[in-house]
Short mmCIF file of C-alpha atoms and ligand atoms in Angstrom, two decimals:
data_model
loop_
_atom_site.label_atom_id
_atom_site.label_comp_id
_atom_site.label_asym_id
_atom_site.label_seq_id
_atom_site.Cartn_x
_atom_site.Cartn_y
_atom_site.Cartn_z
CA UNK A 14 25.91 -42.01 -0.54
CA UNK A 15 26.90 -40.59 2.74
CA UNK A 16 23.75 -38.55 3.88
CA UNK A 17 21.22 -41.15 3.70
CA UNK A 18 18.55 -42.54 6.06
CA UNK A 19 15.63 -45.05 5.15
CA UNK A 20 12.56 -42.23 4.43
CA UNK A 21 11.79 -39.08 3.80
CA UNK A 22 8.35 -37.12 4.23
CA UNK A 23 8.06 -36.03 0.25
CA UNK A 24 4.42 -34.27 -0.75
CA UNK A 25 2.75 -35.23 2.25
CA UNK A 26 3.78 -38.85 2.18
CA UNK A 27 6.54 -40.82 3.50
CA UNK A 28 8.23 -42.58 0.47
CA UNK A 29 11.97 -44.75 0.56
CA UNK A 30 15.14 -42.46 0.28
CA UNK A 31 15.72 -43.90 -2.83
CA UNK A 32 11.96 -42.58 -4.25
CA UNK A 33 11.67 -39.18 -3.52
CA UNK A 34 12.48 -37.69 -7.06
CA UNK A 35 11.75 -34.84 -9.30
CA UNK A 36 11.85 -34.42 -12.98
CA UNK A 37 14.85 -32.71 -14.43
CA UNK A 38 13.04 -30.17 -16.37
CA UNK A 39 11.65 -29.00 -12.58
CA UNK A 40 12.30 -24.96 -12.38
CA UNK A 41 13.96 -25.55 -8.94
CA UNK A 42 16.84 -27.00 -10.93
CA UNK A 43 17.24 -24.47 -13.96
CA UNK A 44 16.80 -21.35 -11.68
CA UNK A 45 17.68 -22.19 -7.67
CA UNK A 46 13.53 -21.38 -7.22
CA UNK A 47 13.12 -23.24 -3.47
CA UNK A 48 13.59 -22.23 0.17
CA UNK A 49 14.65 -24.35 3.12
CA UNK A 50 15.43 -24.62 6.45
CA UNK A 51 18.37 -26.60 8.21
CA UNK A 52 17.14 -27.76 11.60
CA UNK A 53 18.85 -30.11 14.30
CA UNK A 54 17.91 -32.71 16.63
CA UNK A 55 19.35 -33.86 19.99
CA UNK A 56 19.68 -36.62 22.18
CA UNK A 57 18.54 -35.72 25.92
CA UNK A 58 17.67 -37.51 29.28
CA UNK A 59 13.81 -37.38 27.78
CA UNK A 60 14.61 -38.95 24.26
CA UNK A 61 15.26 -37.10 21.31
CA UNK A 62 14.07 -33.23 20.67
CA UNK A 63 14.66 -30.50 17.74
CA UNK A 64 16.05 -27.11 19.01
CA UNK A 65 13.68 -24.34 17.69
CA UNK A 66 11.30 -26.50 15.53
CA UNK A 67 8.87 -23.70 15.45
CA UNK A 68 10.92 -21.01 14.47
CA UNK A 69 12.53 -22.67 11.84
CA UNK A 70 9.35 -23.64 9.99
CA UNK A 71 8.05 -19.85 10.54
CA UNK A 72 10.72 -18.95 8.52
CA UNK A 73 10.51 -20.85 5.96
CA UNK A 74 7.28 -19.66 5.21
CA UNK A 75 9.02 -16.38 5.34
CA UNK A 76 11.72 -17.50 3.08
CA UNK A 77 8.71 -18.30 0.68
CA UNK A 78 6.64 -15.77 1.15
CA UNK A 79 9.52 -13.27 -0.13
CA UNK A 80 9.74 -15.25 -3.69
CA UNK A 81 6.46 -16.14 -3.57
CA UNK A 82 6.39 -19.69 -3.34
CA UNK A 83 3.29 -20.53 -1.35
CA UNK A 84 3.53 -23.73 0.72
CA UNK A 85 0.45 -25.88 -0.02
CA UNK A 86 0.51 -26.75 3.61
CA UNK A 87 0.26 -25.33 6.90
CA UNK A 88 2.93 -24.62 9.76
CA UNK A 89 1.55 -27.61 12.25
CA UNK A 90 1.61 -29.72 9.19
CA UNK A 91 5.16 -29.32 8.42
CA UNK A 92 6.32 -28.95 11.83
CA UNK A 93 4.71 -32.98 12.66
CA UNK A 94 6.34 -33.44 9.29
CA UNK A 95 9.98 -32.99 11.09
CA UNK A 96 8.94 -34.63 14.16
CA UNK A 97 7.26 -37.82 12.07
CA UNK A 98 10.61 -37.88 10.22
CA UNK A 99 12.90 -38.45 12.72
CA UNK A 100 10.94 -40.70 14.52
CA UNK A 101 10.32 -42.89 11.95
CA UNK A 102 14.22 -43.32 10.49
CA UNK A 103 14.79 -43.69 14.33
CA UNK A 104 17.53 -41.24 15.27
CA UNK A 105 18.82 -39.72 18.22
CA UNK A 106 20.55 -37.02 17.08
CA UNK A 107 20.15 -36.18 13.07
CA UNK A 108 19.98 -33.20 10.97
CA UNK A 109 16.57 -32.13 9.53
CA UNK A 110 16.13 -30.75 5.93
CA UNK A 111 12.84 -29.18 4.47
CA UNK A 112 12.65 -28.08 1.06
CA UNK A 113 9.86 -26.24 -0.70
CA UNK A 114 10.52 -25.54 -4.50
CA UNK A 115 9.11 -24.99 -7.46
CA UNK A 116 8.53 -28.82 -9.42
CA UNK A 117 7.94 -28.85 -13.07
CA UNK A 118 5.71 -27.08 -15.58
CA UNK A 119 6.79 -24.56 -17.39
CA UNK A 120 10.52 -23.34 -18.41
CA UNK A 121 9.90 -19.64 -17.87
CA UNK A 122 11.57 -17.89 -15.59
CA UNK A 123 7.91 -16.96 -14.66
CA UNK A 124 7.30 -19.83 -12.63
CA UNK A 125 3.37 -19.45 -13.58
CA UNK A 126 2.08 -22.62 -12.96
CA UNK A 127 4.72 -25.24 -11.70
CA UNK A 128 3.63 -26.96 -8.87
CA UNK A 129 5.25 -25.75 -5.13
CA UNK A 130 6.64 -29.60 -3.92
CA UNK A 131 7.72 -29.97 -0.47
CA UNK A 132 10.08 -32.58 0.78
CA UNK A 133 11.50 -33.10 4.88
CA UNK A 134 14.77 -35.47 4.71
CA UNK A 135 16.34 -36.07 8.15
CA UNK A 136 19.72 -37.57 8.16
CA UNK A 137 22.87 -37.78 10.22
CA UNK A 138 25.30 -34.87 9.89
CA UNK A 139 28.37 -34.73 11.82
CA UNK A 140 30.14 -31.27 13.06
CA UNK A 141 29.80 -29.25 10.13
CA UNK A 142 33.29 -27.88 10.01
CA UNK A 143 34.88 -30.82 11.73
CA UNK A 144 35.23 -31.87 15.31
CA UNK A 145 38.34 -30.34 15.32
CA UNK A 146 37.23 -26.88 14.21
CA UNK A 147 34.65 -27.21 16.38
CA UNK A 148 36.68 -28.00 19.60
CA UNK A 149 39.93 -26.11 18.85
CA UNK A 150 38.54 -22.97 16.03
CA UNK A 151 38.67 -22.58 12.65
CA UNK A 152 40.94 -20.64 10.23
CA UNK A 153 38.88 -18.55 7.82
CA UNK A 154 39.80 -16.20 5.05
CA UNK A 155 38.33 -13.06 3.69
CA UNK A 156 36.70 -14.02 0.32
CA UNK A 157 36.90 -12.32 -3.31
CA UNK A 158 33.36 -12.74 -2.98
CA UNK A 159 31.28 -10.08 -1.82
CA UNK A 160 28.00 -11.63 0.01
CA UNK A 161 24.92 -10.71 -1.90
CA UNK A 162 23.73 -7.70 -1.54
CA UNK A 163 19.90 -6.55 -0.06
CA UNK A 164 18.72 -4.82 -3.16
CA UNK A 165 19.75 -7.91 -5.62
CA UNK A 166 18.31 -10.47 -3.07
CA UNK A 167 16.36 -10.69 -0.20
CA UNK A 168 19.29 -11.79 1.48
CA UNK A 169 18.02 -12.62 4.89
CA UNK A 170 16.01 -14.94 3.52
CA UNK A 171 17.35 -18.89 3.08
CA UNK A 172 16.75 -19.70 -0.24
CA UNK A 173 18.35 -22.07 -2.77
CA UNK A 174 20.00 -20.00 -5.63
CA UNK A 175 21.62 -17.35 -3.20
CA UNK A 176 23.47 -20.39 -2.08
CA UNK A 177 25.42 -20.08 -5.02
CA UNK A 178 27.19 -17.35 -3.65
CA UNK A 179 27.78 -19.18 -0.58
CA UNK A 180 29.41 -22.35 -2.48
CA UNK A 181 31.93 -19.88 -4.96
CA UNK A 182 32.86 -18.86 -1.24
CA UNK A 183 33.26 -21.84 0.64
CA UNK A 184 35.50 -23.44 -2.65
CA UNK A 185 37.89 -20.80 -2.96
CA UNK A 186 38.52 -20.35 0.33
CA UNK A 187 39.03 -24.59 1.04
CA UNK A 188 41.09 -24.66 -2.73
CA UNK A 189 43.34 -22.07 -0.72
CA UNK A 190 43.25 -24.46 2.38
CA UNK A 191 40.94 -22.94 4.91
CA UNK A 192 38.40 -24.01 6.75
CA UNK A 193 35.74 -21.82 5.93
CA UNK A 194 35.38 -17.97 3.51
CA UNK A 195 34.39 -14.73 5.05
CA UNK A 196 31.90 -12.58 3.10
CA UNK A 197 32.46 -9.27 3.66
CA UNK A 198 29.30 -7.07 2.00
CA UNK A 199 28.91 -4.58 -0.79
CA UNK A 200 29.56 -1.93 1.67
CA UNK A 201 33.14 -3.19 2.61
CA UNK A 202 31.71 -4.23 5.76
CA UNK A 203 31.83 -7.98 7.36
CA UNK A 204 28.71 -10.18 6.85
CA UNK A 205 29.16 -13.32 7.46
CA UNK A 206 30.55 -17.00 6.89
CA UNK A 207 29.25 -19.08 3.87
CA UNK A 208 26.63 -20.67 6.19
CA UNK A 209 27.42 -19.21 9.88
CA UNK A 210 26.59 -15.59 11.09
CA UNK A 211 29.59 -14.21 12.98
CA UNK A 212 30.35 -12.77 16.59
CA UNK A 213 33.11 -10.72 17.78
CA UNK A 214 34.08 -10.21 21.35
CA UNK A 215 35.89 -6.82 22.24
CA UNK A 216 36.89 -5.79 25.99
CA UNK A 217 34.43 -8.24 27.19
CA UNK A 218 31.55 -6.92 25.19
CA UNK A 219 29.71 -9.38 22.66
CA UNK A 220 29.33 -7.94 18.87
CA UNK A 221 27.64 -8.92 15.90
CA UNK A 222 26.13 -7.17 12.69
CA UNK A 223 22.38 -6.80 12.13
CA UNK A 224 20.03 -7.21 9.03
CA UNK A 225 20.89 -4.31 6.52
CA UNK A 226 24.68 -6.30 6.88
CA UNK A 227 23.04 -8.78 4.39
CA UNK A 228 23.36 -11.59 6.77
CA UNK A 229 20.80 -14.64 7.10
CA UNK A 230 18.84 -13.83 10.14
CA UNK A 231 20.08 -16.78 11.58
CA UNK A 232 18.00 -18.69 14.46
CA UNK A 233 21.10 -19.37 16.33
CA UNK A 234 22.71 -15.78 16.32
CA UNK A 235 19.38 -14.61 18.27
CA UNK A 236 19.41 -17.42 20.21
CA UNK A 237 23.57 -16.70 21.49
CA UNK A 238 21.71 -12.61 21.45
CA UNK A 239 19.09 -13.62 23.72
CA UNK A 240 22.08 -15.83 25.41
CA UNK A 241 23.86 -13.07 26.07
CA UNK A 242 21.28 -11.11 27.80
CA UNK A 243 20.33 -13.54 29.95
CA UNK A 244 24.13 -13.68 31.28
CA UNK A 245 24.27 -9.96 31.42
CA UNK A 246 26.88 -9.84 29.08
CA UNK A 247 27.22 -6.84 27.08
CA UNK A 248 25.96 -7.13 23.19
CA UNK A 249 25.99 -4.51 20.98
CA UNK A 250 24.05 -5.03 16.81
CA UNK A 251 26.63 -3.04 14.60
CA UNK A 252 28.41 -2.76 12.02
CA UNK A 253 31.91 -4.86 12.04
CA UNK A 254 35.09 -3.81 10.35
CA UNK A 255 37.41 -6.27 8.95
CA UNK A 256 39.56 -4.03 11.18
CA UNK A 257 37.62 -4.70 13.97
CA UNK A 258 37.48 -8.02 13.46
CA UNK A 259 41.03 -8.69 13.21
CA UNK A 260 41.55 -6.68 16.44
CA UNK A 261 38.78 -8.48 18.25
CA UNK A 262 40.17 -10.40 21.68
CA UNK A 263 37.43 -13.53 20.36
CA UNK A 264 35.86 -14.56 17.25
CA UNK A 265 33.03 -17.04 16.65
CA UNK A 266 30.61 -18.54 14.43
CA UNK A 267 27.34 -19.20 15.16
CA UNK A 268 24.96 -21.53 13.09
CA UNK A 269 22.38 -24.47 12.78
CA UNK A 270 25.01 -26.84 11.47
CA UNK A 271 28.14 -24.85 13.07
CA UNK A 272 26.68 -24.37 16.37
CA UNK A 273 29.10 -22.36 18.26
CA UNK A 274 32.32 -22.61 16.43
CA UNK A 275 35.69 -19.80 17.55
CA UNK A 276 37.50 -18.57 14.90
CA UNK A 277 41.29 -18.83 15.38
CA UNK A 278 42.49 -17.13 12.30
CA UNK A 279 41.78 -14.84 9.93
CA UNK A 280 44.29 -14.91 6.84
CA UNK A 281 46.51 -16.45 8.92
CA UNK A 282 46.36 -13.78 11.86
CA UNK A 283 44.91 -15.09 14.83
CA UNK A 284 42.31 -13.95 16.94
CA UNK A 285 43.64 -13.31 20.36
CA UNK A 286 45.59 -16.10 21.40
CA UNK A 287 44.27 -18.48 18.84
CA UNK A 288 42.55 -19.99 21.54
CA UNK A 289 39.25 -20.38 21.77
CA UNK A 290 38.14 -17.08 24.26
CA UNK A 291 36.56 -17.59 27.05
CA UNK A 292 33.16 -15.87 26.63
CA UNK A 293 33.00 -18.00 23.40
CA UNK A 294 33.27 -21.29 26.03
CA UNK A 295 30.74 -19.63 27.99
CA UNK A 296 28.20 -19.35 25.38
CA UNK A 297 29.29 -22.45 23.62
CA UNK A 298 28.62 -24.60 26.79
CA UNK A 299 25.72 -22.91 27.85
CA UNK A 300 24.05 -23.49 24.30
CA UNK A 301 25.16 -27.69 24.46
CA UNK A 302 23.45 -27.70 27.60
CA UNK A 303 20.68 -26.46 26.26
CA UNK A 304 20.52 -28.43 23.00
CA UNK A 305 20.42 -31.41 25.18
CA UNK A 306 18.09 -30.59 27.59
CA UNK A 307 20.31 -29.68 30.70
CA UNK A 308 18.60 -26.27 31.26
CA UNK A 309 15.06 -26.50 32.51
CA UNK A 310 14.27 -22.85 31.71
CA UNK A 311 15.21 -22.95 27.98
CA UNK A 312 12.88 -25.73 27.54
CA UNK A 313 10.22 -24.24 25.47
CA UNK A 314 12.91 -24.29 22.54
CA UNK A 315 12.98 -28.18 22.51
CA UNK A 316 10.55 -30.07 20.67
CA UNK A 317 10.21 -34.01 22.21
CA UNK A 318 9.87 -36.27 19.24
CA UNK A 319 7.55 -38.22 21.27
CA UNK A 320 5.01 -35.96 21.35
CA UNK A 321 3.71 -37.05 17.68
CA UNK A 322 1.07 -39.49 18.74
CA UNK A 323 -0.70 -39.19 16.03
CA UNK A 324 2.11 -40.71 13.48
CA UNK A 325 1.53 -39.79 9.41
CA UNK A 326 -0.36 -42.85 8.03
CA UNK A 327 2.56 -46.09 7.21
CA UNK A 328 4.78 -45.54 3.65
CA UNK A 329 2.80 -45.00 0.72
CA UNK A 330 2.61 -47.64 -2.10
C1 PLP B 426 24.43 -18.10 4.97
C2 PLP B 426 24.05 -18.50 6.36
N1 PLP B 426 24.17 -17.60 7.36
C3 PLP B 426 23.84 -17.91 8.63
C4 PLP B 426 23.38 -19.16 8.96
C5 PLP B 426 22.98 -19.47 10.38
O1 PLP B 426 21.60 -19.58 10.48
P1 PLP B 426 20.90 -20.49 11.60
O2 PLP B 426 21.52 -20.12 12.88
O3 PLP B 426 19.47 -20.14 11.51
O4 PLP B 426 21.19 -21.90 11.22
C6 PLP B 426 23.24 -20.12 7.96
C7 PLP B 426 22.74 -21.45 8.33
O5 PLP B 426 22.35 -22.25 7.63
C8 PLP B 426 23.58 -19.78 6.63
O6 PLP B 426 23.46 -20.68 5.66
#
């Protein structure tokens, strides 16, 4: 087992990797019924912090809220949940995973009364798509699969059983030997990656697609948005043609897990050069620096794992 580490924060407890399990009649696992978050954490001068702690667990609740599964706790409990986590398997640099699903009750689709669990695993997860493809771009292809659309799903939402549509994705593009599928939406238009939002750069102007795309609003995208204001680069929320794309002088992914990763193919045509572009290095170096701490004034995005004093009571019996 790969992604393990020695405890994870399961029901408001910390229990041993090996005990935090569910039954197999639990709804989450007949019907995809949970919502979670992907959050990172980062090594820094100051000791270890998670980018964007806050924002992640707001939307979560979001995520929830949407298919109504109500987390029995609040959003300063589960953000010290993440920051106990870490600090108690002892990393550096780690991934953070919090679950809340529906546990078992009943077998109805109704969910009725099953219980809403809540689990926080953090682990170490290397670059998602490989150092490589992180340093030198990724080849991508356009998938058969159309990303799921706004009026099946609520698809800007991160929940469990859309991923579904993510992982028929991600397989048939890697079966074909690509890195990573493109989801293009019901509307012919592009939406995004199987778990990365997507960027174009045109004429030196910064483009990406916006909600009614069906794309996951991701936390990264607004933070390479908010990015690109501060640089005074040009960014434009619109609609992207696979045309476009294919034209576009850069392409990049943008993610939790990706972080800033160029795209130097699409079916085998490359973007630009094939090169990573050089407003994708800009934001892709600005962003490290600021996932490790480098730039004082981004700061308030960086939560210190030290600052949880007040550390959940020891493992439970
Ligand atoms: C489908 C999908 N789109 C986009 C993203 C990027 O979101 P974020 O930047 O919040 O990690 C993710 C990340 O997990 C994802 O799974």
């Amino acid at each position: 087992m790969s992604d393990q580490s020695k405890l994870i924060w399961f029901n408001g407890k910390i229990v041993p990797w090996e005990e935090a399990q569910i039954h197999v009649m639990s709804h989450v696992l007949h019907y995809g019924s949970g919502v979670f978050e992907g959050i990172k954490c980062y090594s820094t001068q100051n000791g270890p912090v998670i980018f964007r702690l806050d924002d992640h667990i707001k939307r979560l609740f979001e995520s929830g809220e949407k298919y109504g599964i109500i987390i029995p706790y609040s959003v300063d409990e589960l953000i010290k949940a993440c920051l106990d986590i870490v600090k108690l398997n002892g990393f550096e640099n780690c991934y953070i995973r919090p679950i809340a699903f529906y546990g078992y009750d009943t077998l109805g689709v109704h969910p009725k009364n099953c219980p809403v669990e809540v689990a926080v695993a953090s682990f170490f997860w290397g670059a998602y798509l490989g150092e490589d493809g992180l340093t030198n771009g990724v080849n991508i292809t356009v998938s058969p699969w159309k990303r799921l659309s706004l009026e099946s799903f609520p698809s800007s939402t991160k929940a469990s059983g859309q991923y579904l549509n993510s992982m028929l994705a991600v397989q048939d593009a890697r079966k074909r030997g690509y890195d990573e599928a493109l989801l293009l939406n019901q509307d012919g238009f592009v939406a995004e990656g199987s778990g990365q939002n997507i960027f174009i750069v045109k004429d030196n102007k910064v483009i990406t697609n916006g909600e009614n795309a069906s794309i996951l609003m991701g936390i990264t995208r607004e933070t390479i948005i908010q990015l690109c204001h501060d640089l005074e680069i040009d960014i434009q929320i619109m609609d992207i043609t696979h045309e476009m794309l294919l034209n576009a002088d850069e392409a990049f992914f943008t993610g939790t897990a990706s972080e800033i990763t160029p795209i130097s193919s699409v079916d085998d045509s490359s973007i630009g050069n094939g090169k990573p572009g050089e407003i994708t290095l800009k934001l892709k170096n600005l962003y490290l620096d600021i996932i490790h701490g480098k730039m004082s004034q981004y700061t308030h995005w960086l939560s210190p794992i030290q600052c949880t004093n007040d550390l959940t009571p020891s493992v439970a019996e």
